[in-house]
XYZ file of C-alpha atoms in Angstrom:
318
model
C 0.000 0.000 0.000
C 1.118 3.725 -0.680
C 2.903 5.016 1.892
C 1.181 8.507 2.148
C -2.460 6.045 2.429
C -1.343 4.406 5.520
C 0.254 7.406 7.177
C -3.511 9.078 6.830
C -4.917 6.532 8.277
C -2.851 6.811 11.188
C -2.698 10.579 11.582
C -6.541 9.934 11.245
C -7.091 7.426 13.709
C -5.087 9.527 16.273
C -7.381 12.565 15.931
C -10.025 10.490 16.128
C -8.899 9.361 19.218
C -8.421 12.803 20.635
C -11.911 13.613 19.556
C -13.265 10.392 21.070
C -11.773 11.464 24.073
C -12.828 14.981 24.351
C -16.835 13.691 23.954
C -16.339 11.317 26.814
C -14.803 14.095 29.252
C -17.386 16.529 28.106
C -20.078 13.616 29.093
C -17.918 13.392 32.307
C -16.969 9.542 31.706
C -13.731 8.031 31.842
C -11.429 8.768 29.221
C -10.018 5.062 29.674
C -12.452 4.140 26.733
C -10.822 6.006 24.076
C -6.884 4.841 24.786
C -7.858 1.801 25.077
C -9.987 1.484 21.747
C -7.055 3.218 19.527
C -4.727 0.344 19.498
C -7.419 -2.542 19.732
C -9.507 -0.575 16.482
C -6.397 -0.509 14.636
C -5.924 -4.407 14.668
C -9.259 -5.482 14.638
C -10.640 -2.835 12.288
C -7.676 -4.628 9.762
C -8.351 -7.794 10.257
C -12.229 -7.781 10.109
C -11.710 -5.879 6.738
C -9.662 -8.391 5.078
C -11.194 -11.188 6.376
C -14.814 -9.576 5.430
C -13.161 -9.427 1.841
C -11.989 -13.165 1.591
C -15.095 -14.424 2.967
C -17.557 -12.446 0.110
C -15.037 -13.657 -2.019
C -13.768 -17.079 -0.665
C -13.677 -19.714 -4.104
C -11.739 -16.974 -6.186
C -9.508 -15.911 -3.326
C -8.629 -19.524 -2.084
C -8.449 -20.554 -5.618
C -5.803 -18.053 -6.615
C -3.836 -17.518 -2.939
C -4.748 -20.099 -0.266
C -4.325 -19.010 2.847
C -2.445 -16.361 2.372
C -5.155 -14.581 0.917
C -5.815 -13.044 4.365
C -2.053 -11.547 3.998
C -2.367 -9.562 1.016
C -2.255 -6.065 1.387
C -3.420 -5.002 -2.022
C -6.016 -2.054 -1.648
C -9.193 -3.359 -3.198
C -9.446 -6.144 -1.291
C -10.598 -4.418 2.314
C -13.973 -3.726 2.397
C -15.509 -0.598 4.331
C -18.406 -2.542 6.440
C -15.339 -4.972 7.847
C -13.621 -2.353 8.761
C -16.376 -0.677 10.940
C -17.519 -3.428 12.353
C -14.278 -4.150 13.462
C -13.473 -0.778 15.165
C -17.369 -0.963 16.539
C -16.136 -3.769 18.283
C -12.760 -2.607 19.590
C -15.173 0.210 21.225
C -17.657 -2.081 22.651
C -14.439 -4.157 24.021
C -12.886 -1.137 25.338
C -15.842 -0.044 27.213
C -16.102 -4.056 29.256
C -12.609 -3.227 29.818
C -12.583 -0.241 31.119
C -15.844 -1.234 32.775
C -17.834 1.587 31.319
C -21.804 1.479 29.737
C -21.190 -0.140 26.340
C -24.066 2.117 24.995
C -23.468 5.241 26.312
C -19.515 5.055 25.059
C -21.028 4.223 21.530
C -22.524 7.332 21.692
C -19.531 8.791 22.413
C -17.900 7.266 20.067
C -20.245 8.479 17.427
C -18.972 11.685 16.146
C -15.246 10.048 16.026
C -16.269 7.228 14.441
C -17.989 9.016 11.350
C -15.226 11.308 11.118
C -12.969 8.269 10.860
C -15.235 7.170 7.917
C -14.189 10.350 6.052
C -10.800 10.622 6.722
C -10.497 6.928 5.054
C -12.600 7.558 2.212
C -10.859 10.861 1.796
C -7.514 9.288 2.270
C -8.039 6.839 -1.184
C -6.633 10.251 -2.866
C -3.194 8.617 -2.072
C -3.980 5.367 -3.356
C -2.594 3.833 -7.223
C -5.280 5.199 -9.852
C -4.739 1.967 -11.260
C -6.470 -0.029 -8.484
C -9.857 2.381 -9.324
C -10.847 2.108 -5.787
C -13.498 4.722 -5.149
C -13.865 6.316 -8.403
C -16.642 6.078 -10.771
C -16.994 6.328 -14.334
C -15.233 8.434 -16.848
C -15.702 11.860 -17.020
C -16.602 13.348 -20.417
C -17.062 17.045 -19.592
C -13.948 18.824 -19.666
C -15.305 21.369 -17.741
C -15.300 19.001 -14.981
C -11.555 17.935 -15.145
C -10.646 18.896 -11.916
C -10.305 17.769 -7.713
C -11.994 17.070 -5.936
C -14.996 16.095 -8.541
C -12.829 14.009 -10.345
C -9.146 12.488 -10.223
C -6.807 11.755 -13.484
C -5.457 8.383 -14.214
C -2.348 8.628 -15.958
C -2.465 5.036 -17.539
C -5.859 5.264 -18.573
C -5.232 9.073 -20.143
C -8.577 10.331 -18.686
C -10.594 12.026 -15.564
C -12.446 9.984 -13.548
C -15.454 10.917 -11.245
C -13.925 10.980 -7.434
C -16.715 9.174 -5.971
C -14.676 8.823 -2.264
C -15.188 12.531 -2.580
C -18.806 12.511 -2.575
C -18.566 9.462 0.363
C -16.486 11.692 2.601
C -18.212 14.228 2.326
C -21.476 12.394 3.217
C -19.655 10.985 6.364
C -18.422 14.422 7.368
C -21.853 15.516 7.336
C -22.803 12.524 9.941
C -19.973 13.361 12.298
C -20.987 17.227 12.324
C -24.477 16.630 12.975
C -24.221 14.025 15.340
C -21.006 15.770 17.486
C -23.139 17.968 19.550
C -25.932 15.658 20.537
C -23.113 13.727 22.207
C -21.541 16.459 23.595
C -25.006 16.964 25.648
C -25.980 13.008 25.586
C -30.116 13.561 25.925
C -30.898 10.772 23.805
C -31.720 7.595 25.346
C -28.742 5.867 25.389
C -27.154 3.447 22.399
C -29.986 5.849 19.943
C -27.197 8.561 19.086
C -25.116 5.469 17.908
C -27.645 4.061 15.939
C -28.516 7.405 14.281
C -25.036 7.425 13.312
C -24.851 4.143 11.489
C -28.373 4.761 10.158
C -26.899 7.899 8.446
C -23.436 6.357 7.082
C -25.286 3.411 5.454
C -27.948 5.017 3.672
C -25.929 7.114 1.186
C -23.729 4.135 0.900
C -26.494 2.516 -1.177
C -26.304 5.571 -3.901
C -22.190 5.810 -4.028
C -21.732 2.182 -4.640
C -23.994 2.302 -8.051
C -21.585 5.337 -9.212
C -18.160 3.229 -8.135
C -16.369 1.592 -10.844
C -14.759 -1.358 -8.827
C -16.748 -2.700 -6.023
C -17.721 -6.435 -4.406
C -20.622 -8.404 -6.472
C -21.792 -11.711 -5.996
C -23.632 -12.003 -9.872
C -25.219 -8.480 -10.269
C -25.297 -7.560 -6.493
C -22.891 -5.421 -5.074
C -22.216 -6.693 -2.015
C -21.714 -3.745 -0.022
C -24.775 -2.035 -0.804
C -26.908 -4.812 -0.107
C -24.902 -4.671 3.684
C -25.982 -1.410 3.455
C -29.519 -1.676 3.238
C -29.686 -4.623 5.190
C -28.093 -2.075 8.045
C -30.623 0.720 7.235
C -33.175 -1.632 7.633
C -32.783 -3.178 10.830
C -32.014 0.095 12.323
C -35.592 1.413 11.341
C -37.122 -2.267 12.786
C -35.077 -1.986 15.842
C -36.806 1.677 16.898
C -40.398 0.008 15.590
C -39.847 -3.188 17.549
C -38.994 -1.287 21.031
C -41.988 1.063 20.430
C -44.089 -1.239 22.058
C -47.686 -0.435 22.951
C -47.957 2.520 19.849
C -50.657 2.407 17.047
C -49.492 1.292 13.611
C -45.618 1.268 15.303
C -44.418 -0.341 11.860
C -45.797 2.169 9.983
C -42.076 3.586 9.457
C -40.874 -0.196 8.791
C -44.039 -0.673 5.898
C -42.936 2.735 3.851
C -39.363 1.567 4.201
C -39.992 -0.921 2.637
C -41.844 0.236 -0.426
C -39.391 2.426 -0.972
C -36.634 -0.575 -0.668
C -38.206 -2.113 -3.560
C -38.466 0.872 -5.526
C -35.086 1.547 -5.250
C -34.468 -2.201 -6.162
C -36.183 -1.259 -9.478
C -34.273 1.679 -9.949
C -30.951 -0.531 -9.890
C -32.274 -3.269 -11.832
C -33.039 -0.457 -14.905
C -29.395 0.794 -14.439
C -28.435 -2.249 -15.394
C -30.206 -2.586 -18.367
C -32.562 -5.291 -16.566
C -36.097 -4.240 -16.195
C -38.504 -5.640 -13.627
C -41.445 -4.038 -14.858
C -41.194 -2.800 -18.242
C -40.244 0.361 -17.379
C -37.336 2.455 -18.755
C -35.721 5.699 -17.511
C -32.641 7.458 -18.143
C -29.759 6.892 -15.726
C -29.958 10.522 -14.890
C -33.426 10.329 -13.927
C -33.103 6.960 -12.083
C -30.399 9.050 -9.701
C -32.478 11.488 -8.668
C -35.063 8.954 -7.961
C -33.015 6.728 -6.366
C -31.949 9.907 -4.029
C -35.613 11.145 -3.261
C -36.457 7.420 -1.959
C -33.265 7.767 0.470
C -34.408 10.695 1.551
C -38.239 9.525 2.673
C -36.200 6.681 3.625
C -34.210 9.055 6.565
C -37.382 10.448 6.753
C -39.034 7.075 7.767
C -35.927 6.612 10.585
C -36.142 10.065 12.076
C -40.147 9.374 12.614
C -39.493 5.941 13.816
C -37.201 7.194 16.879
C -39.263 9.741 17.777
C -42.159 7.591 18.248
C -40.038 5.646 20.366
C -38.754 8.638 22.326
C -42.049 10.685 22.503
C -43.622 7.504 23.952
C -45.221 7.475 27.421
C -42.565 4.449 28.531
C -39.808 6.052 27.241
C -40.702 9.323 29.198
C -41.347 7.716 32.289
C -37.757 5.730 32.068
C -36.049 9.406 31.630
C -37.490 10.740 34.433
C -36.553 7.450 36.579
């Protein structure tokens, strides 16, 4: 791996750290947490990437490499989802360490954790154009020959859409709008958390369609299926605890719909129609985006349901 991609990383991962830190004093917990996570994220965030990788692609990788498949260090085989769930769980094992509320230092953990998300997707910059890790398809408009909407590839002789761009700046977003909620930690919690993951997923689902190189099993990409699959079960988790509210999978139902609409919509970029219905990519974006957006819509209602409800009052003022 480049050199200047690694060192990002880890300049990343320490600020992270810092900031991971400063939420936890500022909720008046221990700062324990945060040391501790640093060096266990870094190893296990690794090592659940790669091995996240081999397993989605086990016959071709075992075919090719054997075991040492889990020892190449080539970019494009890490994938994104292992390497949050791996870091989730460094946190979570901090906290039983430390002996601190595993839900309360996810909250924490929240704004740091999305702002990790950036700086990796905004550290591919450094990476070999020639892998094509996180950029999209080529760029025709000259116009638009320039960083950070696209990136040149020298090989290739073109401009190529800098889709990591678009990612990191999605993820930036998350961490600024979830940083001062857990500065002032009213939520009920393990919801801040939640909110965060919620809102790093679900614009996941539109940058994979634009990326040029991604993880497919047939015509899925892999990735944005975990995606979904995340976005989903965040909305049934706040309809399943709403216990005792009318229609409480309202949120859940619409969700849905708009799943399968957005199913559609990918099925039509790729020339296969469900329905026998036709649309120009540029138009199937934009739909794709307004379904996301009911979509966050559908999550924000869902939680606060769950936190306007009569239970969930009485618990905060217990």
């Amino acid at each position: 791996m480049n050199t200047s991609y690694i060192l990002s990383l880890l300049i990343g991962a320490v600020i992270c750290t810092g900031l991971f830190a400063f939420t936890l004093s500022k909720r008046r917990g221990s700062l324990a947490p945060a040391l501790c996570a640093f060096p266990i994220g870094l190893c296990l965030g690794t090592v659940c990437s790669k091995v996240l990788y081999v397993l989605m692609k086990a016959q071709e990788q075992f075919d090719n490499y054997g075991l040492s498949a889990f020892l190449r260090t080539q970019p494009a085989e890490f994938t994104f989802v292992g390497g949050c769930v791996g870091v989730v769980l460094a946190v979570c094992l901090a906290a039983r360490l430390c002996k601190q509320p595993v839900s309360s230092t996810l909250d924490a953990f929240a704004p740091a954790g999305a702002l990790m998300a950036a700086i990796v997707r905004g550290s591919t910059y450094f990476l070999d154009r020639m892998s094509m890790v996180g950029v999209g398809d080529y760029v025709e408009n000259e116009a638009l020959w320039f960083f950070p909407i696209a990136v040149e590839n020298q090989m290739l002789f073109g401009w190529f859409y800098a889709v990591f761009m678009l990612e990191c700046a999605f993820a930036l977003l998350c961490a600024i709008a979830v940083f001062f909620p857990a500065i002032r930690s009213k939520m009920k919690p393990g919801h801040l958390f939640l909110h965060a993951v919620f809102f790093l997923a679900l614009p996941q689902i539109f940058c994979e369609q634009l990326l040029g190189s991604y993880i497919k099993w047939a015509f899925v990409r892999v990735e944005q299926l975990l995606c979904a699959l995340i976005v989903f079960s965040v909305i049934l988790y706040a309809c399943q605890k709403n216990k005792g509210a009318k229609k409480r999978f309202m949120p859940l139902v619409f969700t849905g719909v708009c799943m399968l609409a957005v199913i559609d919509l990918l099925f039509m970029l790729d020339n296969k129609y469900l329905f026998g219905l036709e649309l120009a990519p540029d138009v199937c974006h934009i739909l794709m985006i307004v379904l996301l957006i009911i979509i966050a819509g559908m999550e924000l209602w869902a939680f606060r349901r769950l936190d306007d409800h009569p239970d969930r009052q009485r618990d905060s003022a217990e």
